[in-house]
Amino acid sequence: MKDLKLKIEEYRRTFDEDVSRVKDTKTLQDVRNLYLSRKRGYVSLLFEELKSLSPEERAKVGRSLNELKAYIQTRLLSFKEELARPQEPLKKVDLTLPGRKRYWGAPHPVLLFQQEIENIFLGMGFSIEGGPEIETDYYNFEALNFPPHHPARDDWDTLYINDDLLLRTHTSPVQIRVMEKRKPPIRIIIPGKVFRKETPDPTHLPMFFQVEGLVVDHGITFAHLKGTLEHFLKRLFSEKIRIRFRPSFFPFTEPSAEVDIECTVCRGKDRECRVCGGGGWIEILGAGMVDPQVFKNVNIDPERYSGFAFGLGVDRTAMFAYQISDMRIFYENDLRFTRQFALK
Amino acid sequence: MKISLDWLKEYLEFDLPLAQLVEKLNMIGLLVEDWKEIEEDIILDIETYANRPDTLGHLGVAREVAASLNLSLKRKSWPLTESEEETPQLVDIQIKNADLCPRYCGIVVRNIQVGPSPAWLRRKIEAMGLNPTNNVVDVTNYVLFSTSHPIHAFDLEKIEGRSIIIRSAEKGEVLRSLEGKEIALSPEMLVIADEEKPVALAGVIGGEESGVEEATHNVFIESAYFDPISIRKTSKKTGILTDASYRFERGADIDFPPQAALMAASLLAQMGGLATQGIMDVYPKPKSQKKLVLRNHRISELLGMEVDKEFVLRTLPSLGFDVKEENRGIYQVKIPSFRVDIERETDLVEEIARFYGYDKIPSEIPPLQKLEPVFDPKRKSVERLRQLLFHQGFDEFMNFSFFDPEKESLFETEKKAIEIRNPVSSRASLLRTTLVAGLLENVLWNKNRGVEGVHAFEIGNIYFWEKEKTREQLTLAIITTGYLDYLQWQGKSELTDFFHLKGTFESLMENLRYEPYSFQVENHPFFEQGYSLSLSYKGERIGHLGLLRRDILDSYSLEDPAWAAELDLSILFEKQPQSFRFSPVAKFPSITRDVSFIADRDIPYQKIEEEVEKLSIPHLETYSLYDIFSGSSIPKGKVSLSLRFVFRHPQRTLQAEEVDKFQERIIKTLKANFSFQLREGGKIDK
C-alpha cells in the first residue's frame, strides 16, 4: 500500500515535469496518453494495482488516486485551452489592398475569330486542311477555271513573284490540292493567309485571313449549300440574323452566290450607314456549286459527284462581328486593343 | 456600270418603286451598290461581273429586268436618210488577220456638221458621268452605253486611200492616241490602218490624226468584233483601259456589229448626215449558234428542288434563248450570241435559279454521313504552343508577311529573300525572312503608347529561296523587353532578362516533350557577339535566342535592351517528341544534400552539368543550382555556387551512408575538374 502511495506521489511530480514541456497539441496528447491511456497509461495501471488491496486500503488509496486522476485531467484541460488560444496576436493586414494578379497572354483577335469559325465547322464534321502561301498560277487560277488572260483575274489583284509563282489570292487552290489526292466524300475547310495587291485602308488589306470550305459527294445540292451556310451564320452571329443569298459570279462555281447578312450596325435603318453603305446588307460569303470544269481538272466526274464551295474573309467578318471600323487595327498589334480579346 | 432609269425606259415600259426595282435587280445578280438622283432621273450604280459583258449597257440590263418582271422589250426602229452612194464605193475594208478580227462592219455618213449634241443626247452622256464632246463622239458613246457594243468614228478624209486595213502592227510603228499619247506598237497588237500607217489601236483607242474634229464632214463608222484575249493583252501592255477595251476583252456580241453601225448612222442622219447605202460587213467565217442540252433532272440534282417545266419554257425565252423540249424533260437550247457566258448545261441551270429566286430554294443540312476527320498533328502542336505561351504571359501578334529590303540587309538573315515583282510599296517588296523585324515594329508601336513591357510572340511563315525553289518555313518568334509585371505595392516590378526568355524555351521544349534538348553558346547575326545561344534537338539546330544587336534596336529607335528568339517549327514538328508515359509516384523518402562551392567565375555552368551527368550517379533524382553569390566574403574572380542534389531509391529508403558516398563522388569530380573549393558550412544534411 505504501508503494502505491509513493507511486502516486512520484507520478504527480513526473506529470508536472512532463506537462511543463508541453508545447503543442501533439505533445499534450502524448502526455495524456502516457498517464491516462486506458490500457497502458500510468494512472490506469495504478487502478489495476488497486484491485489487489484490502477494501479499507482500497478506499483510502483509491481516493488519492482519484485525486491524481482529476488533477491530471484538470491540468491537461487547462493546457489544452491555453494551447488553443493564439500565441501571438496576428499581424494586422489590410485585406482591401489589391491582390497579386498573374497576367495571361492574349490571342490575336483574328486568329481567335478564325477558331470560332473553325469550331462551328468542326462541329459539322468538317476537317481542316492547309496549303502553301506561295502558289503557282495553275493552282491559284487555271485549275479553278480562270483561263489565262481572262478579265475575271482582275477581281483578284495579284502579287506576283515571277510569271508562274504568286502569293495566293485565296485559299481556294487548296481545294484543288485536296481533290487531286483524295476521292469524295470530301468535307473540309481551309483557313489561311491570303494576299492581294491592295494599299491598306480601312476596308482593304494586302494580307488577310480567309476560310474556304468544300463539300463534295453524291447528291450535294444548292439547298445543302444554303442549309450549311445558314446554320454557320446563325451560330456565328445569332439565331435571329437575317440572311440573303443572291446570284454572283466566280469562275470556279456555277451557279454562284453571294451571301449577305443584315447590317450588324444599322439593321438596314440608316441610309447613311458607313458600314453597309445604306443598303442594309453586308456581304459575308462567296459561294456556289463546284464548277464542272473544276471537277474535270481533278478527274472527278461531274455527272456522278456534285459539291459546293464557299469562302469568307476572317478579318472582314470579325470587323462586322465586333463592329470595328478600320481593319488595319488588326495588324497594328496595339496591346490596348488585342488584350481585350483575352476576355473572349 | 451606271444605269439611268430614263434610259432603261427606252427599252422597257415599267413602273416600279425604286426600292422594289433595286431588290429585283439584287436578286437576279445585278447588285445595286448605290444610286443617286439627278434632275428627273435616277442613276443606279450596278456591280457587273466579268462574265457578263452584255450587262455593260442599258439594253442588256433592260433584258434582265424584263425577264424578271415578265415584260417584253420595246422594239426600236433606226431609220436612215441615205445618199445615192453605196458604202463600198467610198471605202475599202480588208481584214488581214481574221483570227483577231473575225468581223468588221462599216458605214459612211456624209455632210456631218460637227458640233454640240442635242440636249437629250448631252443629258445621256452626262448621266454616264462623261462630258459631252461633239455630236459624233457622243453618238458613238450613246451606242456603247445603250447596247454595250463599242463603235468608233473616223474622219474619212484622213484615211489615206480610203482603205481600212485590219492587220497586226509592225515592229517600230507608233500611234499617237486620241489622248495625245505616243503608243509604241508591237506585232502582237492589232491595228486599224490605212494604206500608209496605223490609224487606231483596234478595240482599244483611236488615233489622234484620224479623229473626228470640227472640220470633219464625212465620217466612217467602225463596228467590229475583236478577239477578247488580243484586246486584253494590248490593253495590259499599253496600259490603256477604255470603255471599249473593257467590253471587247470580256467578249462582244459577234452578231451585233451591223445593228450598232445602223444605230449610229441613223442618229447621225437625224442630225443632218447622209448615210451611204448598205452596211459593209466583212465576216469571212460566220460563227454558228451555240446549242446546249438541258436536262430537267439536272436542274433538281443541282438545286435540290423541282422546277416546273412551264417556268423553264417561259424564263429562258424571255432572256433570248430558244428552247424546245425534245424528249420528256430534255430541252434543246439555242444560245443567243450576246450571252458569251453560257457554255455548259450548268450555266443554264444558273439562269433558271437566278430567275426562280435563290430565296425560294430550300435550305437543307446535307446528309452528313460519318467521315473520318483528317487530323493534322502540326496544327495541334501549334495550338499547344500558343496556349503554353499565353500561360507564360506572352501576347500573340500578327504581322504582314512583307519585308522592307533595308531591314532585310540590316538583319543579315543569310537567307535568300523572295522578291515580289509588283509590290504594294517599295518598303514591302520582299517576303520576310525573319519574324523578329515585325515584332520590333510592334514593340515600338506599344512603347510609344506607354506600354512598359512587351512580351510577345508570332507564329507564321518565313519565306526564302532554297535551290531555285521557294521555301515556307513555319516559325515561332518571341520578343521580351521592359517590365515583366505591373507596378504593384508588394515590391518593385521585375525587368525581363535573357533567362526569362531561356526559361520560356526550356518549359516549351519540356511541355512539348522534346527532350533532351541542348543549348550552345553560338553567335548569330541578330544578336550581340557572345550574347546568344543556339537550341538543338536530336542533333539539329532548331533555333537561336539572344540579346538583339544595338544597331538593330537603334534602327527601330528602341533604347531598352530586347531579347528575342526564333525557332524553326517546321523542323521541330517533323521530329518525334517523346511519347507520353506515366511513371508511378515515388513511395520512399528522398534525401536532399546542399553543397556550396567556391568556383572560378569563368566556368560555364553547362560544363558542371555535363560532369555531373557523366558520373551517372545511381538514384540521383534531380539536381539544381539554387544560388550564385559573390561578395566580400568570396575571393576576387570567384563565385559561390550552391547546388541541391536530391537522391531517391524507387524501392526502398536510402541510407544516409549511401548518399554520403554519392555526394563524395560528385564533390571529388567537381574539385578535380574545376578546382572547386568546398565552402565552409556548405555541406548541410537535410
Short mmCIF file of C-alpha atoms in Angstrom, two decimals, chain B residues 330-633:
data_model
loop_
_atom_site.label_atom_id
_atom_site.label_comp_id
_atom_site.label_asym_id
_atom_site.label_seq_id
_atom_site.Cartn_x
_atom_site.Cartn_y
_atom_site.Cartn_z
CA ILE B 330 -34.87 17.21 -122.20
CA TYR B 331 -34.59 20.67 -123.73
CA GLN B 332 -32.64 21.76 -126.77
CA VAL B 333 -31.46 25.29 -126.09
CA LYS B 334 -30.02 27.75 -128.65
CA ILE B 335 -27.85 30.37 -127.03
CA PRO B 336 -28.15 34.00 -128.13
CA SER B 337 -24.86 35.43 -129.34
CA PHE B 338 -24.77 38.13 -126.65
CA ARG B 339 -24.60 35.52 -123.87
CA VAL B 340 -20.91 34.72 -124.12
CA ASP B 341 -21.01 33.28 -120.59
CA ILE B 342 -23.31 30.36 -121.41
CA GLU B 343 -21.24 27.35 -122.40
CA ARG B 344 -22.38 24.41 -120.34
CA GLU B 345 -25.62 22.95 -119.04
CA THR B 346 -24.71 24.21 -115.55
CA ASP B 347 -24.72 27.75 -116.87
CA LEU B 348 -28.35 27.28 -117.92
CA VAL B 349 -29.19 25.86 -114.51
CA GLU B 350 -27.84 29.07 -113.02
CA GLU B 351 -30.16 31.10 -115.28
CA ILE B 352 -33.12 29.06 -114.04
CA ALA B 353 -32.01 29.51 -110.42
CA ARG B 354 -31.41 33.25 -110.78
CA PHE B 355 -34.91 33.93 -112.04
CA TYR B 356 -36.59 31.34 -109.86
CA GLY B 357 -35.04 33.17 -106.92
CA TYR B 358 -32.25 31.93 -104.65
CA ASP B 359 -34.52 32.80 -101.75
CA LYS B 360 -37.08 30.21 -102.92
CA ILE B 361 -34.54 27.37 -102.97
CA PRO B 362 -34.97 25.38 -99.73
CA SER B 363 -32.30 25.20 -97.01
CA GLU B 364 -31.22 21.75 -96.02
CA ILE B 365 -28.42 20.36 -93.92
CA PRO B 366 -26.57 17.90 -96.17
CA PRO B 367 -26.74 14.24 -95.19
CA LEU B 368 -23.63 14.13 -93.03
CA GLN B 369 -22.57 10.55 -93.11
CA LYS B 370 -19.68 9.65 -90.87
CA LEU B 371 -16.43 10.87 -92.31
CA GLU B 372 -13.18 10.15 -90.53
CA PRO B 373 -11.70 13.56 -89.71
CA VAL B 374 -8.36 14.20 -91.32
CA PHE B 375 -6.11 15.02 -88.46
CA ASP B 376 -3.14 17.33 -88.70
CA PRO B 377 -0.74 16.86 -85.78
CA LYS B 378 1.13 20.03 -86.72
CA ARG B 379 -2.00 22.10 -86.14
CA LYS B 380 -2.41 20.55 -82.69
CA SER B 381 1.22 21.27 -81.79
CA VAL B 382 0.88 24.91 -82.84
CA GLU B 383 -2.22 25.25 -80.71
CA ARG B 384 -0.46 23.73 -77.71
CA LEU B 385 2.47 26.03 -78.20
CA ARG B 386 0.19 29.07 -78.25
CA GLN B 387 -1.57 28.04 -75.06
CA LEU B 388 1.76 27.50 -73.28
CA LEU B 389 2.91 30.95 -74.33
CA PHE B 390 -0.33 32.57 -73.20
CA HIS B 391 0.09 30.91 -69.80
CA GLN B 392 3.53 32.41 -69.55
CA GLY B 393 2.17 35.86 -70.21
CA PHE B 394 3.17 36.28 -73.86
CA ASP B 395 0.77 38.15 -76.14
CA GLU B 396 0.17 36.98 -79.68
CA PHE B 397 0.98 39.34 -82.55
CA MET B 398 0.33 39.02 -86.26
CA ASN B 399 2.21 40.94 -88.94
CA PHE B 400 2.08 41.15 -92.72
CA SER B 401 4.42 38.74 -94.48
CA PHE B 402 6.15 41.57 -96.34
CA PHE B 403 9.64 42.83 -95.62
CA ASP B 404 11.45 46.10 -96.22
CA PRO B 405 14.69 45.47 -98.18
CA GLU B 406 16.50 47.94 -95.94
CA LYS B 407 15.58 45.93 -92.89
CA GLU B 408 16.45 42.74 -94.66
CA SER B 409 20.03 43.86 -95.14
CA LEU B 410 20.17 45.03 -91.53
CA PHE B 411 19.16 41.64 -90.13
CA GLU B 412 21.56 39.70 -92.39
CA THR B 413 19.41 36.60 -92.15
CA GLU B 414 21.66 34.71 -94.57
CA LYS B 415 18.53 33.58 -96.35
CA LYS B 416 17.88 34.48 -99.96
CA ALA B 417 14.80 36.67 -99.76
CA ILE B 418 11.94 36.27 -102.25
CA GLU B 419 11.13 39.41 -104.17
CA ILE B 420 7.62 40.46 -105.19
CA ARG B 421 7.56 41.66 -108.78
CA ASN B 422 4.72 44.13 -108.29
CA PRO B 423 4.81 45.03 -104.59
CA VAL B 424 2.24 47.21 -102.84
CA SER B 425 5.10 49.52 -101.88
CA SER B 426 8.88 49.57 -102.23
CA ARG B 427 9.10 49.09 -98.46
CA ALA B 428 7.16 45.86 -98.75
CA SER B 429 8.86 44.39 -101.78
CA LEU B 430 10.27 41.26 -100.14
CA LEU B 431 8.78 38.39 -98.22
CA ARG B 432 10.00 38.29 -94.66
CA THR B 433 12.98 36.12 -93.81
CA THR B 434 12.52 36.69 -90.09
CA LEU B 435 9.56 37.35 -87.80
CA VAL B 436 11.66 39.42 -85.38
CA ALA B 437 11.51 42.55 -87.54
CA GLY B 438 7.72 42.64 -87.32
CA LEU B 439 7.78 42.10 -83.58
CA LEU B 440 10.18 45.04 -83.19
CA GLU B 441 7.75 47.27 -85.07
CA ASN B 442 5.06 46.16 -82.64
CA VAL B 443 7.31 46.86 -79.63
CA LEU B 444 7.94 50.36 -80.89
CA TRP B 445 4.23 50.95 -81.52
CA ASN B 446 3.33 49.89 -78.00
CA LYS B 447 6.22 51.66 -76.28
CA ASN B 448 5.16 54.87 -78.00
CA ARG B 449 1.76 54.34 -76.43
CA GLY B 450 3.02 53.97 -72.89
CA VAL B 451 3.33 50.21 -72.54
CA GLU B 452 6.26 49.48 -70.20
CA GLY B 453 6.91 45.92 -71.14
CA VAL B 454 6.22 43.93 -74.31
CA HIS B 455 6.44 40.17 -74.19
CA ALA B 456 5.00 38.75 -77.33
CA PHE B 457 5.24 36.06 -79.96
CA GLU B 458 4.20 35.40 -83.51
CA ILE B 459 3.79 32.09 -85.28
CA GLY B 460 3.89 32.20 -89.06
CA ASN B 461 5.90 31.50 -92.15
CA ILE B 462 9.17 33.00 -93.19
CA TYR B 463 9.97 32.66 -96.88
CA PHE B 464 13.17 32.22 -98.87
CA TRP B 465 14.72 30.71 -101.95
CA GLU B 466 16.30 27.34 -101.48
CA LYS B 467 17.92 25.70 -104.51
CA GLU B 468 15.74 27.59 -107.02
CA LYS B 469 12.62 26.69 -105.07
CA THR B 470 10.60 28.76 -102.66
CA ARG B 471 10.52 27.56 -99.06
CA GLU B 472 7.90 28.45 -96.49
CA GLN B 473 9.16 27.75 -93.03
CA LEU B 474 6.77 27.77 -90.10
CA THR B 475 8.50 29.77 -87.41
CA LEU B 476 7.94 30.92 -83.86
CA ALA B 477 9.49 34.18 -82.75
CA ILE B 478 9.41 35.61 -79.26
CA ILE B 479 10.39 39.03 -78.05
CA THR B 480 10.74 40.27 -74.48
CA THR B 481 11.65 43.76 -73.34
CA GLY B 482 10.90 46.03 -70.39
CA TYR B 483 8.96 45.30 -67.23
CA LEU B 484 7.53 41.84 -66.70
CA ASP B 485 4.68 42.84 -64.47
CA TYR B 486 2.56 45.77 -63.50
CA LEU B 487 3.70 48.22 -60.89
CA GLN B 488 2.39 46.87 -57.61
CA TRP B 489 2.58 47.67 -53.91
CA GLN B 490 4.34 44.49 -52.79
CA GLY B 491 7.67 45.29 -54.31
CA LYS B 492 9.50 46.52 -57.32
CA SER B 493 8.42 45.40 -60.76
CA GLU B 494 10.79 42.95 -62.31
CA LEU B 495 12.61 43.67 -65.58
CA THR B 496 12.80 40.91 -68.11
CA ASP B 497 16.16 39.40 -68.99
CA PHE B 498 17.77 36.69 -71.01
CA PHE B 499 16.82 33.98 -68.52
CA HIS B 500 13.15 34.80 -68.78
CA LEU B 501 13.41 34.01 -72.47
CA LYS B 502 15.57 30.96 -71.96
CA GLY B 503 13.26 29.63 -69.28
CA THR B 504 10.34 30.04 -71.62
CA PHE B 505 12.11 27.90 -74.20
CA GLU B 506 13.03 25.32 -71.59
CA SER B 507 9.44 24.96 -70.49
CA LEU B 508 8.20 24.91 -74.10
CA MET B 509 10.56 22.11 -75.00
CA GLU B 510 9.68 20.17 -71.86
CA ASN B 511 5.96 20.68 -72.21
CA LEU B 512 6.01 19.54 -75.81
CA ARG B 513 8.16 16.56 -74.71
CA TYR B 514 11.05 17.49 -77.00
CA GLU B 515 13.69 16.20 -74.61
CA PRO B 516 16.61 16.09 -74.29
CA TYR B 517 17.38 19.36 -75.99
CA SER B 518 20.59 21.34 -75.69
CA PHE B 519 21.79 24.92 -75.78
CA GLN B 520 25.16 26.03 -77.15
CA VAL B 521 26.77 29.41 -76.86
CA GLU B 522 26.86 30.40 -80.52
CA ASN B 523 26.91 33.69 -82.37
CA HIS B 524 24.06 34.64 -84.67
CA PRO B 525 23.65 37.69 -86.92
CA PHE B 526 20.69 39.11 -84.96
CA PHE B 527 22.45 39.14 -81.64
CA GLU B 528 25.35 40.79 -79.84
CA GLN B 529 28.57 38.78 -80.01
CA GLY B 530 28.68 36.28 -77.18
CA TYR B 531 25.10 37.00 -76.17
CA SER B 532 23.26 34.26 -77.92
CA LEU B 533 22.57 30.58 -77.70
CA SER B 534 21.51 28.06 -80.25
CA LEU B 535 18.95 25.42 -79.38
CA SER B 536 19.26 21.91 -80.75
CA TYR B 537 17.08 18.87 -80.65
CA LYS B 538 18.09 15.43 -81.87
CA GLY B 539 21.30 16.82 -83.28
CA GLU B 540 19.65 19.51 -85.38
CA ARG B 541 19.79 23.23 -84.73
CA ILE B 542 16.22 24.50 -84.44
CA GLY B 543 16.56 27.98 -83.07
CA HIS B 544 18.50 30.89 -81.65
CA LEU B 545 17.94 33.24 -78.77
CA GLY B 546 19.87 36.19 -77.50
CA LEU B 547 20.24 39.89 -76.93
CA LEU B 548 19.33 41.84 -80.07
CA ARG B 549 22.11 43.87 -81.66
CA ARG B 550 22.30 47.51 -80.59
CA ASP B 551 22.24 48.80 -84.17
CA ILE B 552 19.12 46.78 -84.93
CA LEU B 553 17.37 48.22 -81.87
CA ASP B 554 18.61 51.69 -82.83
CA SER B 555 17.08 51.36 -86.27
CA TYR B 556 13.71 50.95 -84.53
CA SER B 557 14.54 53.78 -82.09
CA LEU B 558 14.36 51.35 -79.18
CA GLU B 559 16.55 52.30 -76.22
CA ASP B 560 15.87 49.42 -73.86
CA PRO B 561 17.54 46.07 -74.43
CA ALA B 562 15.32 43.48 -76.07
CA TRP B 563 15.80 39.75 -76.14
CA ALA B 564 14.45 37.71 -78.98
CA ALA B 565 14.32 34.16 -80.21
CA GLU B 566 13.38 32.38 -83.37
CA LEU B 567 12.51 28.71 -83.55
CA ASP B 568 12.09 26.66 -86.73
CA LEU B 569 8.82 24.85 -86.13
CA SER B 570 8.87 23.12 -89.50
CA ILE B 571 11.96 21.13 -88.48
CA LEU B 572 10.82 20.66 -84.91
CA PHE B 573 7.37 19.37 -85.80
CA GLU B 574 8.87 16.90 -88.26
CA LYS B 575 10.61 15.29 -85.33
CA GLN B 576 9.00 12.83 -83.00
CA PRO B 577 8.54 14.09 -79.45
CA GLN B 578 8.93 11.68 -76.53
CA SER B 579 5.82 9.59 -76.22
CA PHE B 580 3.82 10.36 -73.14
CA ARG B 581 4.37 7.92 -70.30
CA PHE B 582 3.07 7.91 -66.79
CA SER B 583 5.53 6.89 -64.08
CA PRO B 584 4.41 5.88 -60.59
CA VAL B 585 4.71 8.40 -57.82
CA ALA B 586 7.74 7.73 -55.58
CA LYS B 587 6.80 5.92 -52.36
CA PHE B 588 10.07 6.20 -50.49
CA PRO B 589 11.53 9.32 -48.97
CA SER B 590 14.27 11.27 -50.70
CA ILE B 591 17.47 12.61 -49.22
CA THR B 592 18.47 16.14 -50.13
CA ARG B 593 22.03 17.43 -49.99
CA ASP B 594 23.01 21.04 -50.49
CA VAL B 595 26.60 21.70 -51.47
CA SER B 596 28.28 25.09 -51.90
CA PHE B 597 31.49 25.59 -53.84
CA ILE B 598 33.83 28.45 -54.45
CA ALA B 599 34.49 28.36 -58.17
CA ASP B 600 36.16 30.35 -60.92
CA ARG B 601 33.74 32.90 -62.34
CA ASP B 602 34.60 31.81 -65.90
CA ILE B 603 33.47 28.24 -65.66
CA PRO B 604 30.21 27.81 -67.63
CA TYR B 605 27.51 26.16 -65.59
CA GLN B 606 26.77 23.87 -68.50
CA LYS B 607 30.24 22.24 -68.01
CA ILE B 608 29.36 21.45 -64.42
CA GLU B 609 26.12 19.85 -65.54
CA GLU B 610 27.96 17.81 -68.14
CA GLU B 611 30.37 16.47 -65.49
CA VAL B 612 27.55 15.58 -63.14
CA GLU B 613 25.69 13.83 -65.99
CA LYS B 614 28.82 11.89 -66.90
CA LEU B 615 29.04 10.43 -63.41
CA SER B 616 25.63 8.77 -63.80
CA ILE B 617 25.18 8.64 -60.06
CA PRO B 618 22.62 6.00 -59.19
CA HIS B 619 19.40 7.31 -57.67
CA LEU B 620 20.30 10.95 -58.20
CA GLU B 621 16.75 12.06 -58.91
CA THR B 622 17.30 15.76 -59.67
CA TYR B 623 19.81 18.48 -59.06
CA SER B 624 19.67 22.21 -59.46
CA LEU B 625 21.58 25.38 -58.96
CA TYR B 626 19.85 27.42 -56.31
CA ASP B 627 22.23 30.25 -55.56
CA ILE B 628 25.09 32.18 -57.09
CA PHE B 629 26.81 34.60 -54.81
CA SER B 630 29.82 36.83 -54.92
CA GLY B 631 30.81 39.48 -52.42
CA SER B 632 33.34 40.47 -49.81
CA SER B 633 33.45 37.00 -48.30
#
